[in-house]
């Protein structure tokens, strides 16, 4: 019995020492520069043949048996232009997870000095990246082997990504979706699950500068989903002078994930509490905001589905309560422009004269005289509602100012078949001081009026229609005029 036990111990020791010796020998061999250079040559040859392009790699470094580093990796597109270059690409995998649990777990991925240049000739043509996608596309006739995929940690530093539609003209001074140029790209992420049944992605940090002047200092979030529900948490955006935070969102998913069911049956609730937005931070997308650097506090709570949303609250605070707005909003049939229905009811707006002067002076489409006219209104208060359906707009409300008040109930209806726009409704004022609205020395005084209008305007033509109403009181050069009838 002792002989059998001794023989077994010797056998086990031999196996263990053999494994250690094989591992050590492999480590030594793969650490020899000549061996690594041979591996590099084979890798370049096979990848170049697979992609039908001339790939180059300056140097490789292998850390047996779970880490590979590539230095100076270059992939041209099929025209010989740069598609991708990276100073360093590093990837480590967990062999135990791959062999035992059939999980492809990247323990660490690093991409330093990335320079990616994606182009396409026209909006409808394929990108110069398509040949790589096609090369690694799985054969539909080959049964798929289920291997779970994970990335514990992935880092991109000092990255540059360009995207160009070569036939599209270049727009300067604003964001151009046809010509995107990201610089100083920094990203940290992890993918714990990515399959048909489960998703678990965490963006720990994403930041970049874009050629238009837009800068994303930090974007972070965690997204988890299965077939029943999806959860978005820890969502934060930081721009140079803005910060946006969203409370955790949980969405219940329909049993069938068709587009129609997803838009109509996916239910969620979203809350944003006192997020700070500086308009100049998003001037690359809305150029008229470039000079407006007064912070805005925004809060909102909405529920519904992607196709039908209801804003229980929407609060807007410009500056130090210089302009305050509040509304409740419903948006129906978002995915169908012909049936889309928007209702903002009620709308309340309060603005100080200093707040109006601040924002109007920084809007480039307003002249100096128009800005002065707005500032003469003084403090304003508006209450009303706005609705829009299939490009037809109805607005009803009362504007109260230091000069008086104006009430309106106006409808704007578009007829696409006749290419005309119809304006109809009522405008009235119980008392308004025209003298205070215009520059000093103007001949006007107070006015009381009520006017109904019904007019049409065709494209490239003067408006036609009818104006009916009356001016109960009007002062001109100090003289009062009463009961002026309008009918024309």
Coordinates of C-alpha atoms in Angstrom, one line a residue:
X1 CA 0.0 0.0 0.0
X2 CA 2.9 2.3 0.9
X3 CA 4.5 1.6 -2.5
X4 CA 1.3 2.6 -4.3
X5 CA 1.0 5.8 -2.3
X6 CA 4.7 6.7 -2.9
X7 CA 4.3 6.1 -6.6
X8 CA 1.2 8.3 -6.7
X9 CA 3.0 11.1 -4.9
X10 CA 5.9 10.8 -7.3
X11 CA 3.4 11.0 -10.2
X12 CA 1.7 14.0 -8.8
X13 CA 5.0 15.8 -8.3
X14 CA 6.1 15.0 -11.8
X15 CA 2.8 16.4 -13.2
X16 CA 3.1 19.6 -11.1
X17 CA 6.8 20.1 -11.9
X18 CA 6.0 19.4 -15.6
X19 CA 3.3 22.1 -15.7
X20 CA 5.6 24.6 -13.9
X21 CA 8.4 23.7 -16.3
X22 CA 6.2 24.1 -19.4
X23 CA 4.8 27.4 -18.1
X24 CA 8.3 28.6 -17.2
X25 CA 9.7 27.5 -20.6
X26 CA 6.9 29.1 -22.4
X27 CA 7.3 32.3 -20.5
X28 CA 11.1 32.4 -21.2
X29 CA 10.5 31.6 -24.9
X30 CA 7.8 34.2 -25.4
X31 CA 10.0 36.8 -23.6
X32 CA 12.8 36.4 -26.0
X33 CA 12.8 39.3 -28.5
X34 CA 13.5 37.0 -31.5
X35 CA 10.5 34.8 -30.6
X36 CA 8.3 37.8 -30.0
X37 CA 9.4 39.3 -33.4
X38 CA 8.5 36.0 -35.1
X39 CA 5.1 36.1 -33.4
X40 CA 4.7 39.7 -34.6
X41 CA 5.6 38.7 -38.2
X42 CA 3.1 35.8 -38.2
X43 CA 0.4 38.1 -36.7
X44 CA 1.0 40.8 -39.3
X45 CA 0.9 38.3 -42.2
X46 CA -2.3 36.6 -41.1
X47 CA -4.2 39.8 -40.3
X48 CA -3.0 41.5 -43.5
X49 CA -4.3 38.4 -45.4
X50 CA -7.6 38.4 -43.5
X51 CA -8.3 42.1 -44.1
X52 CA -6.6 42.4 -47.5
X53 CA -4.6 45.4 -46.4
X54 CA -1.0 46.1 -45.3
X55 CA -1.0 46.1 -41.5
X56 CA 2.1 47.1 -39.6
X57 CA 3.1 46.6 -35.9
X58 CA 6.3 48.1 -34.7
X59 CA 6.8 45.9 -31.7
X60 CA 4.9 43.4 -29.5
X61 CA 5.3 42.3 -25.9
X62 CA 3.9 39.0 -24.6
X63 CA 3.4 38.3 -20.9
X64 CA 2.5 34.6 -20.8
X65 CA -0.1 33.6 -20.9
X66 CA -2.7 36.2 -20.5
X67 CA -1.4 39.6 -21.7
X68 CA -0.5 40.9 -25.1
X69 CA 0.8 44.5 -25.9
X70 CA 1.1 45.9 -29.4
X71 CA 3.1 49.1 -30.0
X72 CA 2.8 51.3 -33.1
X73 CA -0.2 49.4 -34.6
X74 CA -1.3 50.7 -38.0
X75 CA -4.2 49.7 -40.1
X76 CA -4.8 51.5 -43.5
X77 CA -8.1 51.3 -45.3
X78 CA -8.5 49.8 -48.8
X79 CA -7.4 53.0 -50.4
X80 CA -4.2 53.1 -48.4
X81 CA -5.3 56.0 -46.2
X82 CA -5.0 55.9 -42.4
X83 CA -7.9 54.1 -40.8
X84 CA -6.5 53.4 -37.3
X85 CA -3.2 54.0 -35.5
X86 CA -2.5 53.4 -31.9
X87 CA 0.7 54.0 -29.9
X88 CA -0.1 51.1 -27.6
X89 CA -2.8 48.4 -27.5
X90 CA -2.8 46.2 -24.5
X91 CA -5.2 43.3 -23.6
X92 CA -5.3 40.8 -20.8
X93 CA -7.6 37.8 -20.5
X94 CA -8.5 35.4 -17.8
X95 CA -7.6 31.9 -19.0
X96 CA -9.4 30.2 -16.1
X97 CA -12.7 31.9 -17.0
X98 CA -12.3 31.0 -20.7
X99 CA -11.4 27.3 -20.1
X100 CA -13.7 26.5 -17.2
X101 CA -16.7 28.8 -17.6
X102 CA -16.5 29.6 -21.3
X103 CA -16.4 33.3 -20.5
X104 CA -14.2 35.6 -22.5
X105 CA -13.1 37.9 -19.7
X106 CA -10.8 40.8 -20.6
X107 CA -9.2 41.7 -17.3
X108 CA -7.8 44.9 -18.8
X109 CA -7.8 46.7 -22.2
X110 CA -5.7 49.8 -22.8
X111 CA -5.7 51.9 -25.9
X112 CA -3.2 54.8 -25.8
X113 CA -2.6 57.4 -28.6
X114 CA -5.6 56.3 -30.7
X115 CA -6.0 58.0 -34.1
X116 CA -9.1 56.7 -35.9
X117 CA -10.2 58.2 -39.2
X118 CA -13.6 57.0 -40.5
X119 CA -14.8 58.3 -43.9
X120 CA -17.5 57.6 -46.4
X121 CA -17.9 59.1 -49.9
X122 CA -21.6 59.9 -49.7
X123 CA -24.3 59.7 -47.0
X124 CA -25.6 56.5 -48.5
X125 CA -22.2 54.8 -49.1
X126 CA -20.4 52.4 -46.8
X127 CA -17.6 53.6 -44.5
X128 CA -14.0 52.7 -45.0
X129 CA -14.4 50.6 -41.9
X130 CA -16.8 48.2 -43.5
X131 CA -14.2 45.8 -44.8
X132 CA -13.1 45.0 -41.2
X133 CA -16.7 44.4 -40.1
X134 CA -17.2 42.1 -43.1
X135 CA -14.0 40.2 -42.3
X136 CA -15.0 39.3 -38.8
X137 CA -18.7 38.8 -39.5
X138 CA -19.9 35.3 -38.5
X139 CA -21.2 32.9 -41.1
X140 CA -25.0 32.6 -40.8
X141 CA -24.8 28.9 -41.7
X142 CA -22.3 28.2 -38.9
X143 CA -24.0 27.4 -35.5
X144 CA -23.0 30.0 -32.9
X145 CA -21.1 28.9 -29.9
X146 CA -22.3 30.6 -26.8
X147 CA -19.4 32.4 -25.0
X148 CA -20.1 35.1 -22.5
X149 CA -18.2 38.3 -23.0
X150 CA -16.9 40.6 -20.3
X151 CA -14.5 43.6 -19.9
X152 CA -13.4 44.3 -16.4
X153 CA -11.7 47.5 -17.2
X154 CA -11.1 49.4 -20.5
X155 CA -9.2 52.6 -20.9
X156 CA -8.7 55.0 -23.8
X157 CA -6.3 57.9 -23.4
X158 CA -5.1 60.7 -25.7
X159 CA -7.5 59.5 -28.4
X160 CA -8.6 61.2 -31.6
X161 CA -11.5 60.1 -33.7
X162 CA -12.5 61.7 -37.0
X163 CA -15.7 61.0 -39.1
X164 CA -16.1 62.6 -42.5
X165 CA -18.7 62.4 -45.3
X166 CA -16.4 63.5 -48.1
X167 CA -19.2 64.8 -50.4
X168 CA -20.8 67.0 -47.7
X169 CA -19.8 70.7 -47.4
X170 CA -18.1 71.8 -44.2
X171 CA -19.9 74.0 -41.7
X172 CA -17.6 76.2 -39.7
X173 CA -18.2 77.5 -36.2
X174 CA -20.9 74.9 -35.2
X175 CA -21.3 71.2 -34.7
X176 CA -21.3 69.5 -38.1
X177 CA -22.7 65.9 -38.0
X178 CA -21.1 65.2 -41.4
X179 CA -17.6 66.2 -40.1
X180 CA -16.9 65.1 -36.5
X181 CA -13.5 65.6 -35.0
X182 CA -13.0 64.4 -31.4
X183 CA -9.8 65.2 -29.6
X184 CA -8.4 64.5 -26.2
X185 CA -10.6 61.5 -25.9
X186 CA -10.6 59.8 -22.5
X187 CA -12.7 56.8 -21.6
X188 CA -13.0 54.3 -18.8
X189 CA -15.6 51.6 -19.0
X190 CA -16.5 48.1 -18.0
X191 CA -18.8 45.5 -19.6
X192 CA -19.9 42.9 -17.1
X193 CA -22.5 41.4 -19.4
X194 CA -23.4 41.7 -23.1
X195 CA -25.7 39.1 -24.5
X196 CA -29.2 38.7 -25.9
X197 CA -30.6 38.2 -22.4
X198 CA -28.5 40.6 -20.3
X199 CA -26.6 43.9 -20.5
X200 CA -24.5 45.4 -17.8
X201 CA -22.4 48.4 -18.9
X202 CA -20.7 51.0 -16.8
X203 CA -19.2 54.2 -18.2
X204 CA -17.0 55.4 -15.4
X205 CA -15.8 58.4 -17.4
X206 CA -16.0 59.7 -21.0
X207 CA -14.6 63.1 -22.0
X208 CA -13.5 64.8 -25.2
X209 CA -13.2 68.1 -27.1
X210 CA -14.9 68.6 -30.5
X211 CA -13.7 70.9 -33.3
X212 CA -16.9 72.9 -33.0
X213 CA -15.8 74.1 -29.6
X214 CA -18.1 71.7 -27.6
X215 CA -16.3 70.1 -24.7
X216 CA -17.6 67.1 -22.7
X217 CA -15.7 67.1 -19.4
X218 CA -17.3 64.0 -18.0
X219 CA -20.1 61.6 -18.8
X220 CA -20.8 58.7 -16.5
X221 CA -23.6 56.2 -16.0
X222 CA -24.4 52.5 -15.3
X223 CA -26.9 50.7 -17.6
X224 CA -28.3 47.3 -16.7
X225 CA -31.0 45.4 -18.6
X226 CA -32.7 42.0 -19.0
X227 CA -35.8 40.9 -20.9
X228 CA -38.1 42.4 -18.3
X229 CA -36.6 45.8 -17.4
X230 CA -33.8 48.2 -17.9
X231 CA -32.2 50.5 -15.2
X232 CA -30.1 53.6 -15.8
X233 CA -28.3 54.9 -12.7
X234 CA -25.4 57.2 -11.6
X235 CA -26.0 59.4 -14.7
X236 CA -24.0 62.6 -14.7
X237 CA -22.9 65.0 -17.3
X238 CA -20.3 67.8 -16.7
X239 CA -19.6 70.5 -19.3
X240 CA -17.2 73.4 -18.6
X241 CA -19.8 75.4 -16.7
X242 CA -22.7 72.9 -16.5
X243 CA -23.7 69.9 -14.6
X244 CA -26.7 67.6 -15.2
X245 CA -27.7 64.7 -12.9
X246 CA -30.6 62.3 -13.5
X247 CA -32.1 60.2 -10.7
X248 CA -32.1 56.4 -11.3
X249 CA -34.5 55.4 -14.1
X250 CA -36.2 52.0 -14.2
X251 CA -38.1 51.1 -17.4
X252 CA -40.4 48.1 -17.7
X253 CA -40.0 46.4 -21.1
X254 CA -42.7 44.8 -23.3
X255 CA -42.7 41.0 -23.9
X256 CA -42.0 41.6 -27.6
X257 CA -39.2 44.0 -28.4
X258 CA -40.5 45.1 -31.8
X259 CA -40.2 48.8 -32.6
X260 CA -43.9 49.4 -32.2
X261 CA -44.2 47.6 -28.9
X262 CA -41.0 49.2 -27.6
X263 CA -42.2 52.8 -28.3
X264 CA -45.8 52.2 -27.0
X265 CA -45.3 49.8 -24.1
X266 CA -42.0 50.6 -22.5
X267 CA -42.9 52.6 -19.4
X268 CA -40.5 54.7 -17.3
X269 CA -40.1 57.7 -15.0
X270 CA -37.4 60.3 -15.2
X271 CA -36.5 63.0 -12.7
X272 CA -33.9 65.8 -13.1
X273 CA -33.5 68.0 -10.0
X274 CA -31.9 71.4 -10.1
X275 CA -29.4 70.7 -12.9
X276 CA -27.2 73.7 -13.9
X277 CA -26.9 74.5 -17.6
X278 CA -24.8 77.4 -19.0
X279 CA -26.2 78.1 -22.5
X280 CA -22.8 79.0 -23.9
X281 CA -21.7 75.4 -23.2
X282 CA -24.1 74.1 -26.0
X283 CA -23.5 77.0 -28.4
X284 CA -21.9 74.5 -30.8
X285 CA -25.4 73.1 -31.4
X286 CA -27.4 76.3 -31.0
X287 CA -25.1 79.2 -32.1
X288 CA -27.4 82.0 -30.9
X289 CA -26.6 80.9 -27.3
X290 CA -22.8 81.7 -27.7
X291 CA -22.8 84.9 -25.6
X292 CA -25.4 83.8 -23.0
X293 CA -23.3 82.7 -20.0
X294 CA -25.8 83.2 -17.3
X295 CA -26.6 79.9 -15.6
X296 CA -30.0 78.2 -15.8
X297 CA -31.4 75.8 -13.2
X298 CA -33.7 73.2 -14.7
X299 CA -35.9 70.6 -12.9
X300 CA -38.3 68.2 -14.4
X301 CA -40.3 65.1 -13.7
X302 CA -41.7 63.1 -16.6
X303 CA -43.4 59.7 -17.0
X304 CA -44.8 57.7 -19.9
X305 CA -43.5 55.7 -22.8
X306 CA -41.0 56.7 -25.6
X307 CA -44.1 57.5 -27.8
X308 CA -46.2 59.3 -25.2
X309 CA -44.6 61.5 -22.5
X310 CA -46.1 63.6 -19.7
X311 CA -44.1 66.3 -17.9
X312 CA -45.6 66.6 -14.5
X313 CA -43.3 69.5 -13.8
X314 CA -40.9 71.5 -15.9
X315 CA -39.2 74.4 -14.1
X316 CA -36.8 76.9 -15.6
X317 CA -34.8 79.5 -13.5
X318 CA -32.5 81.9 -15.4
X319 CA -29.9 83.7 -13.3
X320 CA -30.9 84.7 -9.8
X321 CA -34.6 84.2 -10.5
X322 CA -34.4 86.9 -13.2
X323 CA -36.6 84.7 -15.5
X324 CA -38.7 81.9 -14.0
X325 CA -41.0 79.6 -16.0
X326 CA -43.2 76.6 -15.1
X327 CA -45.3 74.3 -17.2
X328 CA -46.9 70.9 -17.5
X329 CA -46.5 69.3 -20.9
X330 CA -47.9 66.3 -22.7
X331 CA -46.4 64.9 -25.9
X332 CA -48.4 62.2 -27.8
X333 CA -47.5 60.2 -30.9
X334 CA -43.9 61.3 -30.9
X335 CA -42.9 58.8 -33.6
X336 CA -45.7 59.9 -36.0
X337 CA -45.3 63.5 -37.2
X338 CA -48.7 63.5 -38.8
X339 CA -50.5 62.7 -35.5
X340 CA -48.0 64.3 -33.1
X341 CA -49.8 66.3 -30.4
X342 CA -48.1 68.7 -27.9
X343 CA -49.9 70.5 -25.2
X344 CA -48.3 73.0 -22.7
X345 CA -50.9 73.8 -20.1
X346 CA -50.5 75.8 -18.0
X347 CA -47.5 78.0 -18.8
X348 CA -46.4 80.7 -16.3
X349 CA -43.5 83.0 -16.9
X350 CA -42.2 85.8 -14.8
X351 CA -39.3 88.0 -15.9
X352 CA -37.6 91.0 -14.5
X353 CA -36.5 93.9 -16.6
X354 CA -32.9 93.2 -15.9
X355 CA -33.3 89.5 -16.9
X356 CA -34.9 90.5 -20.2
X357 CA -32.2 93.0 -20.9
X358 CA -29.5 90.5 -20.1
X359 CA -30.8 87.8 -22.4
X360 CA -32.0 90.0 -25.3
X361 CA -28.8 91.9 -25.5
X362 CA -26.9 88.7 -26.2
X363 CA -29.2 87.3 -28.9
X364 CA -27.5 88.2 -32.3
X365 CA -30.8 88.3 -34.3
X366 CA -32.1 91.3 -32.2
X367 CA -31.2 94.8 -33.2
X368 CA -30.2 97.4 -30.6
X369 CA -33.5 99.2 -30.9
X370 CA -35.4 96.0 -30.5
X371 CA -33.5 95.2 -27.3
X372 CA -34.4 98.7 -26.0
X373 CA -38.1 98.1 -26.8
X374 CA -38.1 94.8 -24.9
X375 CA -36.4 96.4 -21.9
X376 CA -39.1 99.1 -21.8
X377 CA -41.7 96.5 -21.1
X378 CA -40.3 96.3 -17.6
X379 CA -41.3 93.3 -15.5
X380 CA -43.5 90.8 -17.4
X381 CA -45.9 88.0 -16.3
X382 CA -47.4 85.6 -18.8
X383 CA -50.0 82.9 -18.2
X384 CA -51.6 80.7 -20.9
X385 CA -51.2 77.6 -22.9
X386 CA -49.9 76.4 -26.2
X387 CA -50.9 73.4 -28.2
X388 CA -49.6 71.9 -31.5
X389 CA -51.0 69.2 -33.7
X390 CA -49.7 68.2 -37.1
X391 CA -47.9 71.6 -37.6
X392 CA -51.1 73.5 -36.4
X393 CA -50.4 75.8 -33.5
X394 CA -52.8 77.4 -31.0
X395 CA -51.7 79.9 -28.4
X396 CA -53.8 81.5 -25.8
X397 CA -52.6 83.7 -22.9
X398 CA -52.3 87.0 -21.2
X399 CA -49.1 89.1 -21.1
X400 CA -48.9 91.6 -18.2
X401 CA -46.2 94.3 -18.3
X402 CA -45.3 97.6 -16.6
X403 CA -47.0 99.3 -19.6
X404 CA -50.2 97.3 -19.6
X405 CA -51.6 93.9 -20.6
X406 CA -52.3 92.1 -23.9
X407 CA -54.5 89.0 -24.3
X408 CA -54.4 86.8 -27.4
X409 CA -56.0 83.7 -28.7
X410 CA -54.3 82.8 -32.0
X411 CA -54.3 79.8 -34.3
X412 CA -51.8 79.1 -37.0
X413 CA -52.8 76.4 -39.5
X414 CA -50.6 75.1 -42.3
X415 CA -52.1 73.5 -45.5
X416 CA -49.3 71.6 -47.1
X417 CA -51.3 70.6 -50.2
X418 CA -52.0 74.3 -51.0
X419 CA -48.7 75.5 -49.5
X420 CA -50.5 78.2 -47.4
X421 CA -50.6 79.3 -43.8
X422 CA -53.7 80.6 -42.1
X423 CA -53.6 83.0 -39.2
X424 CA -56.8 83.5 -37.2
X425 CA -57.8 84.7 -33.7
X426 CA -58.2 87.6 -31.4
X427 CA -55.8 90.2 -29.8
X428 CA -57.1 92.7 -27.3
X429 CA -55.8 95.1 -24.6
X430 CA -57.9 96.8 -21.8
X431 CA -55.1 99.4 -21.5
X432 CA -51.6 99.7 -22.9
X433 CA -49.1 102.6 -22.8
X434 CA -47.6 102.8 -26.3
X435 CA -45.7 106.0 -25.3
X436 CA -43.5 103.9 -22.9
X437 CA -42.8 101.3 -25.5
X438 CA -41.1 103.5 -28.0
X439 CA -38.2 106.0 -27.8
X440 CA -38.6 109.3 -25.9
X441 CA -40.5 112.0 -27.8
X442 CA -42.8 109.6 -29.7
X443 CA -46.3 110.9 -30.3
X444 CA -48.2 107.9 -29.0
X445 CA -50.2 107.5 -25.7
X446 CA -52.5 104.9 -24.3
X447 CA -54.5 102.5 -26.4
X448 CA -57.5 100.2 -25.8
X449 CA -58.3 97.8 -28.6
X450 CA -59.9 94.5 -29.7
X451 CA -59.0 93.0 -33.1
X452 CA -60.0 89.7 -34.8
X453 CA -58.1 88.6 -37.8
X454 CA -58.4 85.9 -40.4
X455 CA -55.7 85.9 -43.1
X456 CA -53.8 83.5 -45.4
X457 CA -50.3 83.7 -46.7
X458 CA -49.0 81.7 -49.6
X459 CA -45.3 81.1 -50.1
X460 CA -43.5 84.0 -51.7
X461 CA -46.7 86.1 -51.6
X462 CA -48.1 88.9 -49.5
X463 CA -50.7 87.9 -46.9
X464 CA -54.4 88.3 -47.7
X465 CA -57.4 88.3 -45.4
X466 CA -59.6 90.4 -43.1
X467 CA -59.1 92.4 -39.9
X468 CA -62.2 93.3 -37.9
X469 CA -62.3 95.1 -34.6
X470 CA -62.2 98.4 -32.9
X471 CA -60.0 100.8 -31.0
X472 CA -62.0 102.1 -28.1
X473 CA -59.4 104.7 -27.1
X474 CA -56.2 105.9 -28.7
X475 CA -54.0 108.9 -27.8
X476 CA -51.9 110.6 -30.4
X477 CA -49.9 113.8 -29.8
X478 CA -51.8 114.3 -26.6
X479 CA -55.2 114.1 -28.3
X480 CA -57.7 111.3 -27.5
X481 CA -59.5 109.4 -30.3
X482 CA -62.5 107.2 -29.5
X483 CA -64.4 104.3 -31.1
X484 CA -62.3 103.8 -34.2
X485 CA -63.7 100.8 -36.2
X486 CA -61.5 98.5 -38.3
X487 CA -62.9 96.4 -41.1
X488 CA -60.5 95.6 -43.9

